[in-house]
Amino acid sequence: MSGRREGDGPGVGAAPADAANSAAKKAGSDGPDGLYWRLKAYEGRPTGTVGIGRDPVNAPMIRHWCEAMGDRSPAYTGPDAIAPPTMLQAWTMAGLAGHQDRSGAYDELSRLLDDAGCTSVVATDCEQEYLRPLRPGDAITFDAVIESVSARKTTKLGTGYFVTTRMDVRANGEPAGTHRFRILKYAPARRPSKARRPRPVINRDNAGFWEGVRQHRLLIQRCTGCRTLRFPWLPGCAACGSPDWDTVEAGGAGTVHSYVVMHHPPFPAFDPPYAVGLIELAEGVRMVSNVTGVPYDEVRIGMPVRLDFLRVDEEWELPVFRADEGGAG
């Protein structure tokens, strides 16, 4: 899985580091205080001592993950089961208590950025590299470093710095994978008084879905090879690998499988608190959408809902799910 943003920072294909650094220093792009160079000094510093996974790779966690993701691949069950590769980071998580063996380097870096006015943060992307399958019983260890800090960047959100951390994961002492996580620490840009709802990225893989929404139809992809339904739209079938598909139109009935209530952070064009649900459609697939028609604190798991279309501005409509009459009880 790869999510590298071109130009976010040092990477393959970048200009030679010495030349780029020299040019940036001459240009004074980070002000007289030399903030950029103070930030760069943190590259390569660990964010924690050697970490140990709270649990070895195990079948129950794999089962829960697959159920949540709707992944029915036979590779993840049976005596020769492996863990889904995208679970790589899950085995390193410390739970609600958090890691107790963190170094101070990352906190120091964050304070430098805060003091420079870069008080807001947003996750931008992550990359994972898989070196060998993980199997039940594998003992997980890992360590993490601050891999890179970009030069100052100006984005639509504001001006700041991209900070990339890298976690190297081992299974029974052997390299198993790498997880890179990138954030933007930034000083928020001034917003126009009237905010517009953010637009989704529409590409050739999902354009058909959004054309259906424009026609007030909720279209689900269906593999023409094995007839498996899938959502969200993908270029190929996760069950059999076939690239061929057609669509079926959802009837509109569903239930709330899970939900969260968004309180913070406030974001232009949104009015918290509001409920965001994972909706299980009658056809068997799940999608994330707003739950409307009842107060946010009356949404419940298992509540029946029905497809609706919400006009958010003069140009844009979105599929949402409205509670069925009497469903909140």
JSON list of N, CA, C and O in Angstrom, two decimals, residues 274-309:
[
{"chain": "A", "resi": 274, "resn": "TYR", "atom": "N", "xyz": [-22.60, 15.65, 15.18]},
{"chain": "A", "resi": 274, "resn": "TYR", "atom": "CA", "xyz": [-23.42, 14.94, 14.21]},
{"chain": "A", "resi": 274, "resn": "TYR", "atom": "C", "xyz": [-22.98, 13.48, 14.19]},
{"chain": "A", "resi": 274, "resn": "TYR", "atom": "O", "xyz": [-21.86, 13.15, 14.60]},
{"chain": "A", "resi": 275, "resn": "ALA", "atom": "N", "xyz": [-23.87, 12.62, 13.74]},
{"chain": "A", "resi": 275, "resn": "ALA", "atom": "CA", "xyz": [-23.62, 11.17, 13.77]},
{"chain": "A", "resi": 275, "resn": "ALA", "atom": "C", "xyz": [-23.13, 10.69, 12.41]},
{"chain": "A", "resi": 275, "resn": "ALA", "atom": "O", "xyz": [-23.70, 11.03, 11.37]},
{"chain": "A", "resi": 276, "resn": "VAL", "atom": "N", "xyz": [-22.08, 9.89, 12.45]},
{"chain": "A", "resi": 276, "resn": "VAL", "atom": "CA", "xyz": [-21.55, 9.23, 11.25]},
{"chain": "A", "resi": 276, "resn": "VAL", "atom": "C", "xyz": [-21.69, 7.73, 11.48]},
{"chain": "A", "resi": 276, "resn": "VAL", "atom": "O", "xyz": [-21.18, 7.21, 12.49]},
{"chain": "A", "resi": 277, "resn": "GLY", "atom": "N", "xyz": [-22.39, 7.05, 10.59]},
{"chain": "A", "resi": 277, "resn": "GLY", "atom": "CA", "xyz": [-22.66, 5.63, 10.80]},
{"chain": "A", "resi": 277, "resn": "GLY", "atom": "C", "xyz": [-22.00, 4.74, 9.77]},
{"chain": "A", "resi": 277, "resn": "GLY", "atom": "O", "xyz": [-21.73, 5.14, 8.64]},
{"chain": "A", "resi": 278, "resn": "LEU", "atom": "N", "xyz": [-21.68, 3.52, 10.20]},
{"chain": "A", "resi": 278, "resn": "LEU", "atom": "CA", "xyz": [-21.32, 2.45, 9.27]},
{"chain": "A", "resi": 278, "resn": "LEU", "atom": "C", "xyz": [-22.62, 1.70, 9.01]},
{"chain": "A", "resi": 278, "resn": "LEU", "atom": "O", "xyz": [-23.15, 1.01, 9.89]},
{"chain": "A", "resi": 279, "resn": "ILE", "atom": "N", "xyz": [-23.15, 1.87, 7.81]},
{"chain": "A", "resi": 279, "resn": "ILE", "atom": "CA", "xyz": [-24.49, 1.36, 7.48]},
{"chain": "A", "resi": 279, "resn": "ILE", "atom": "C", "xyz": [-24.36, 0.02, 6.75]},
{"chain": "A", "resi": 279, "resn": "ILE", "atom": "O", "xyz": [-23.64, -0.08, 5.76]},
{"chain": "A", "resi": 280, "resn": "GLU", "atom": "N", "xyz": [-25.06, -0.98, 7.27]},
{"chain": "A", "resi": 280, "resn": "GLU", "atom": "CA", "xyz": [-25.12, -2.27, 6.57]},
{"chain": "A", "resi": 280, "resn": "GLU", "atom": "C", "xyz": [-26.36, -2.28, 5.71]},
{"chain": "A", "resi": 280, "resn": "GLU", "atom": "O", "xyz": [-27.49, -2.22, 6.22]},
{"chain": "A", "resi": 281, "resn": "LEU", "atom": "N", "xyz": [-26.16, -2.32, 4.40]},
{"chain": "A", "resi": 281, "resn": "LEU", "atom": "CA", "xyz": [-27.27, -2.32, 3.47]},
{"chain": "A", "resi": 281, "resn": "LEU", "atom": "C", "xyz": [-27.92, -3.69, 3.43]},
{"chain": "A", "resi": 281, "resn": "LEU", "atom": "O", "xyz": [-27.30, -4.72, 3.76]},
{"chain": "A", "resi": 282, "resn": "ALA", "atom": "N", "xyz": [-29.17, -3.73, 2.99]},
{"chain": "A", "resi": 282, "resn": "ALA", "atom": "CA", "xyz": [-29.89, -4.99, 2.89]},
{"chain": "A", "resi": 282, "resn": "ALA", "atom": "C", "xyz": [-29.18, -5.96, 1.95]},
{"chain": "A", "resi": 282, "resn": "ALA", "atom": "O", "xyz": [-29.30, -7.18, 2.09]},
{"chain": "A", "resi": 283, "resn": "GLU", "atom": "N", "xyz": [-28.40, -5.40, 1.00]},
{"chain": "A", "resi": 283, "resn": "GLU", "atom": "CA", "xyz": [-27.67, -6.25, 0.04]},
{"chain": "A", "resi": 283, "resn": "GLU", "atom": "C", "xyz": [-26.44, -6.91, 0.65]},
{"chain": "A", "resi": 283, "resn": "GLU", "atom": "O", "xyz": [-25.84, -7.79, 0.03]},
{"chain": "A", "resi": 284, "resn": "GLY", "atom": "N", "xyz": [-26.03, -6.47, 1.87]},
{"chain": "A", "resi": 284, "resn": "GLY", "atom": "CA", "xyz": [-24.93, -7.14, 2.56]},
{"chain": "A", "resi": 284, "resn": "GLY", "atom": "C", "xyz": [-23.64, -6.37, 2.62]},
{"chain": "A", "resi": 284, "resn": "GLY", "atom": "O", "xyz": [-22.72, -6.77, 3.35]},
{"chain": "A", "resi": 285, "resn": "VAL", "atom": "N", "xyz": [-23.52, -5.28, 1.87]},
{"chain": "A", "resi": 285, "resn": "VAL", "atom": "CA", "xyz": [-22.30, -4.47, 1.95]},
{"chain": "A", "resi": 285, "resn": "VAL", "atom": "C", "xyz": [-22.50, -3.33, 2.94]},
{"chain": "A", "resi": 285, "resn": "VAL", "atom": "O", "xyz": [-23.63, -3.04, 3.34]},
{"chain": "A", "resi": 286, "resn": "ARG", "atom": "N", "xyz": [-21.41, -2.69, 3.33]},
{"chain": "A", "resi": 286, "resn": "ARG", "atom": "CA", "xyz": [-21.47, -1.60, 4.29]},
{"chain": "A", "resi": 286, "resn": "ARG", "atom": "C", "xyz": [-20.87, -0.33, 3.69]},
{"chain": "A", "resi": 286, "resn": "ARG", "atom": "O", "xyz": [-19.94, -0.40, 2.89]},
{"chain": "A", "resi": 287, "resn": "MET", "atom": "N", "xyz": [-21.41, 0.81, 4.11]},
{"chain": "A", "resi": 287, "resn": "MET", "atom": "CA", "xyz": [-20.85, 2.08, 3.68]},
{"chain": "A", "resi": 287, "resn": "MET", "atom": "C", "xyz": [-20.94, 3.08, 4.82]},
{"chain": "A", "resi": 287, "resn": "MET", "atom": "O", "xyz": [-21.79, 2.97, 5.71]},
{"chain": "A", "resi": 288, "resn": "VAL", "atom": "N", "xyz": [-20.03, 4.06, 4.80]},
{"chain": "A", "resi": 288, "resn": "VAL", "atom": "CA", "xyz": [-20.01, 5.11, 5.81]},
{"chain": "A", "resi": 288, "resn": "VAL", "atom": "C", "xyz": [-20.79, 6.31, 5.31]},
{"chain": "A", "resi": 288, "resn": "VAL", "atom": "O", "xyz": [-20.61, 6.74, 4.17]},
{"chain": "A", "resi": 289, "resn": "SER", "atom": "N", "xyz": [-21.68, 6.84, 6.14]},
{"chain": "A", "resi": 289, "resn": "SER", "atom": "CA", "xyz": [-22.46, 7.99, 5.75]},
{"chain": "A", "resi": 289, "resn": "SER", "atom": "C", "xyz": [-23.06, 8.64, 6.99]},
{"chain": "A", "resi": 289, "resn": "SER", "atom": "O", "xyz": [-23.05, 8.05, 8.08]},
{"chain": "A", "resi": 290, "resn": "ASN", "atom": "N", "xyz": [-23.58, 9.84, 6.83]},
{"chain": "A", "resi": 290, "resn": "ASN", "atom": "CA", "xyz": [-24.27, 10.51, 7.92]},
{"chain": "A", "resi": 290, "resn": "ASN", "atom": "C", "xyz": [-25.60, 9.84, 8.22]},
{"chain": "A", "resi": 290, "resn": "ASN", "atom": "O", "xyz": [-26.26, 9.31, 7.31]},
{"chain": "A", "resi": 291, "resn": "VAL", "atom": "N", "xyz": [-25.98, 9.85, 9.49]},
{"chain": "A", "resi": 291, "resn": "VAL", "atom": "CA", "xyz": [-27.30, 9.38, 9.90]},
{"chain": "A", "resi": 291, "resn": "VAL", "atom": "C", "xyz": [-28.12, 10.62, 10.24]},
{"chain": "A", "resi": 291, "resn": "VAL", "atom": "O", "xyz": [-27.73, 11.44, 11.07]},
{"chain": "A", "resi": 292, "resn": "THR", "atom": "N", "xyz": [-29.25, 10.78, 9.56]},
{"chain": "A", "resi": 292, "resn": "THR", "atom": "CA", "xyz": [-30.08, 11.97, 9.73]},
{"chain": "A", "resi": 292, "resn": "THR", "atom": "C", "xyz": [-31.48, 11.56, 10.19]},
{"chain": "A", "resi": 292, "resn": "THR", "atom": "O", "xyz": [-31.80, 10.38, 10.29]},
{"chain": "A", "resi": 293, "resn": "GLY", "atom": "N", "xyz": [-32.31, 12.57, 10.46]},
{"chain": "A", "resi": 293, "resn": "GLY", "atom": "CA", "xyz": [-33.71, 12.32, 10.79]},
{"chain": "A", "resi": 293, "resn": "GLY", "atom": "C", "xyz": [-33.99, 12.15, 12.25]},
{"chain": "A", "resi": 293, "resn": "GLY", "atom": "O", "xyz": [-35.16, 12.16, 12.66]},
{"chain": "A", "resi": 294, "resn": "VAL", "atom": "N", "xyz": [-32.94, 11.97, 13.07]},
{"chain": "A", "resi": 294, "resn": "VAL", "atom": "CA", "xyz": [-33.10, 11.91, 14.52]},
{"chain": "A", "resi": 294, "resn": "VAL", "atom": "C", "xyz": [-31.95, 12.68, 15.15]},
{"chain": "A", "resi": 294, "resn": "VAL", "atom": "O", "xyz": [-30.89, 12.86, 14.53]},
{"chain": "A", "resi": 295, "resn": "PRO", "atom": "N", "xyz": [-32.09, 13.17, 16.38]},
{"chain": "A", "resi": 295, "resn": "PRO", "atom": "CA", "xyz": [-30.96, 13.81, 17.05]},
{"chain": "A", "resi": 295, "resn": "PRO", "atom": "C", "xyz": [-29.78, 12.84, 17.15]},
{"chain": "A", "resi": 295, "resn": "PRO", "atom": "O", "xyz": [-29.96, 11.62, 17.27]},
{"chain": "A", "resi": 296, "resn": "TYR", "atom": "N", "xyz": [-28.57, 13.40, 17.11]},
{"chain": "A", "resi": 296, "resn": "TYR", "atom": "CA", "xyz": [-27.37, 12.56, 17.10]},
{"chain": "A", "resi": 296, "resn": "TYR", "atom": "C", "xyz": [-27.32, 11.62, 18.29]},
{"chain": "A", "resi": 296, "resn": "TYR", "atom": "O", "xyz": [-26.79, 10.50, 18.19]},
{"chain": "A", "resi": 297, "resn": "ASP", "atom": "N", "xyz": [-27.87, 12.02, 19.46]},
{"chain": "A", "resi": 297, "resn": "ASP", "atom": "CA", "xyz": [-27.78, 11.18, 20.65]},
{"chain": "A", "resi": 297, "resn": "ASP", "atom": "C", "xyz": [-28.87, 10.12, 20.71]},
{"chain": "A", "resi": 297, "resn": "ASP", "atom": "O", "xyz": [-28.97, 9.39, 21.70]},
{"chain": "A", "resi": 298, "resn": "GLU", "atom": "N", "xyz": [-29.68, 10.01, 19.66]},
{"chain": "A", "resi": 298, "resn": "GLU", "atom": "CA", "xyz": [-30.69, 8.96, 19.60]},
{"chain": "A", "resi": 298, "resn": "GLU", "atom": "C", "xyz": [-30.33, 7.87, 18.59]},
{"chain": "A", "resi": 298, "resn": "GLU", "atom": "O", "xyz": [-31.08, 6.90, 18.42]},
{"chain": "A", "resi": 299, "resn": "VAL", "atom": "N", "xyz": [-29.20, 8.03, 17.91]},
{"chain": "A", "resi": 299, "resn": "VAL", "atom": "CA", "xyz": [-28.76, 6.99, 16.99]},
{"chain": "A", "resi": 299, "resn": "VAL", "atom": "C", "xyz": [-28.34, 5.77, 17.80]},
{"chain": "A", "resi": 299, "resn": "VAL", "atom": "O", "xyz": [-27.70, 5.88, 18.84]},
{"chain": "A", "resi": 300, "resn": "ARG", "atom": "N", "xyz": [-28.72, 4.59, 17.32]},
{"chain": "A", "resi": 300, "resn": "ARG", "atom": "CA", "xyz": [-28.41, 3.35, 18.02]},
{"chain": "A", "resi": 300, "resn": "ARG", "atom": "C", "xyz": [-27.96, 2.28, 17.03]},
{"chain": "A", "resi": 300, "resn": "ARG", "atom": "O", "xyz": [-28.41, 2.25, 15.88]},
{"chain": "A", "resi": 301, "resn": "ILE", "atom": "N", "xyz": [-27.09, 1.38, 17.50]},
{"chain": "A", "resi": 301, "resn": "ILE", "atom": "CA", "xyz": [-26.71, 0.22, 16.69]},
{"chain": "A", "resi": 301, "resn": "ILE", "atom": "C", "xyz": [-27.95, -0.64, 16.44]},
{"chain": "A", "resi": 301, "resn": "ILE", "atom": "O", "xyz": [-28.74, -0.89, 17.36]},
{"chain": "A", "resi": 302, "resn": "GLY", "atom": "N", "xyz": [-28.13, -1.08, 15.20]},
{"chain": "A", "resi": 302, "resn": "GLY", "atom": "CA", "xyz": [-29.28, -1.88, 14.83]},
{"chain": "A", "resi": 302, "resn": "GLY", "atom": "C", "xyz": [-30.47, -1.06, 14.38]},
{"chain": "A", "resi": 302, "resn": "GLY", "atom": "O", "xyz": [-31.49, -1.64, 13.95]},
{"chain": "A", "resi": 303, "resn": "MET", "atom": "N", "xyz": [-30.40, 0.26, 14.47]},
{"chain": "A", "resi": 303, "resn": "MET", "atom": "CA", "xyz": [-31.52, 1.12, 14.08]},
{"chain": "A", "resi": 303, "resn": "MET", "atom": "C", "xyz": [-31.75, 1.04, 12.57]},
{"chain": "A", "resi": 303, "resn": "MET", "atom": "O", "xyz": [-30.81, 1.17, 11.80]},
{"chain": "A", "resi": 304, "resn": "PRO", "atom": "N", "xyz": [-32.98, 0.81, 12.14]},
{"chain": "A", "resi": 304, "resn": "PRO", "atom": "CA", "xyz": [-33.25, 0.76, 10.70]},
{"chain": "A", "resi": 304, "resn": "PRO", "atom": "C", "xyz": [-33.17, 2.17, 10.09]},
{"chain": "A", "resi": 304, "resn": "PRO", "atom": "O", "xyz": [-33.60, 3.15, 10.69]},
{"chain": "A", "resi": 305, "resn": "VAL", "atom": "N", "xyz": [-32.59, 2.23, 8.91]},
{"chain": "A", "resi": 305, "resn": "VAL", "atom": "CA", "xyz": [-32.45, 3.51, 8.20]},
{"chain": "A", "resi": 305, "resn": "VAL", "atom": "C", "xyz": [-32.80, 3.28, 6.73]},
{"chain": "A", "resi": 305, "resn": "VAL", "atom": "O", "xyz": [-32.87, 2.15, 6.25]},
{"chain": "A", "resi": 306, "resn": "ARG", "atom": "N", "xyz": [-33.01, 4.38, 6.03]},
{"chain": "A", "resi": 306, "resn": "ARG", "atom": "CA", "xyz": [-33.33, 4.31, 4.60]},
{"chain": "A", "resi": 306, "resn": "ARG", "atom": "C", "xyz": [-32.56, 5.39, 3.86]},
{"chain": "A", "resi": 306, "resn": "ARG", "atom": "O", "xyz": [-32.35, 6.49, 4.37]},
{"chain": "A", "resi": 307, "resn": "LEU", "atom": "N", "xyz": [-32.14, 5.05, 2.66]},
{"chain": "A", "resi": 307, "resn": "LEU", "atom": "CA", "xyz": [-31.35, 5.94, 1.82]},
{"chain": "A", "resi": 307, "resn": "LEU", "atom": "C", "xyz": [-32.10, 7.24, 1.54]},
{"chain": "A", "resi": 307, "resn": "LEU", "atom": "O", "xyz": [-33.30, 7.24, 1.26]},
{"chain": "A", "resi": 308, "resn": "ASP", "atom": "N", "xyz": [-31.34, 8.32, 1.62]},
{"chain": "A", "resi": 308, "resn": "ASP", "atom": "CA", "xyz": [-31.86, 9.64, 1.25]},
{"chain": "A", "resi": 308, "resn": "ASP", "atom": "C", "xyz": [-30.72, 10.38, 0.56]},
{"chain": "A", "resi": 308, "resn": "ASP", "atom": "O", "xyz": [-29.57, 9.94, 0.60]},
{"chain": "A", "resi": 309, "resn": "PHE", "atom": "N", "xyz": [-31.03, 11.49, -0.08]},
{"chain": "A", "resi": 309, "resn": "PHE", "atom": "CA", "xyz": [-30.01, 12.30, -0.73]},
{"chain": "A", "resi": 309, "resn": "PHE", "atom": "C", "xyz": [-30.10, 13.72, -0.19]},
{"chain": "A", "resi": 309, "resn": "PHE", "atom": "O", "xyz": [-31.17, 14.33, -0.20]}
]
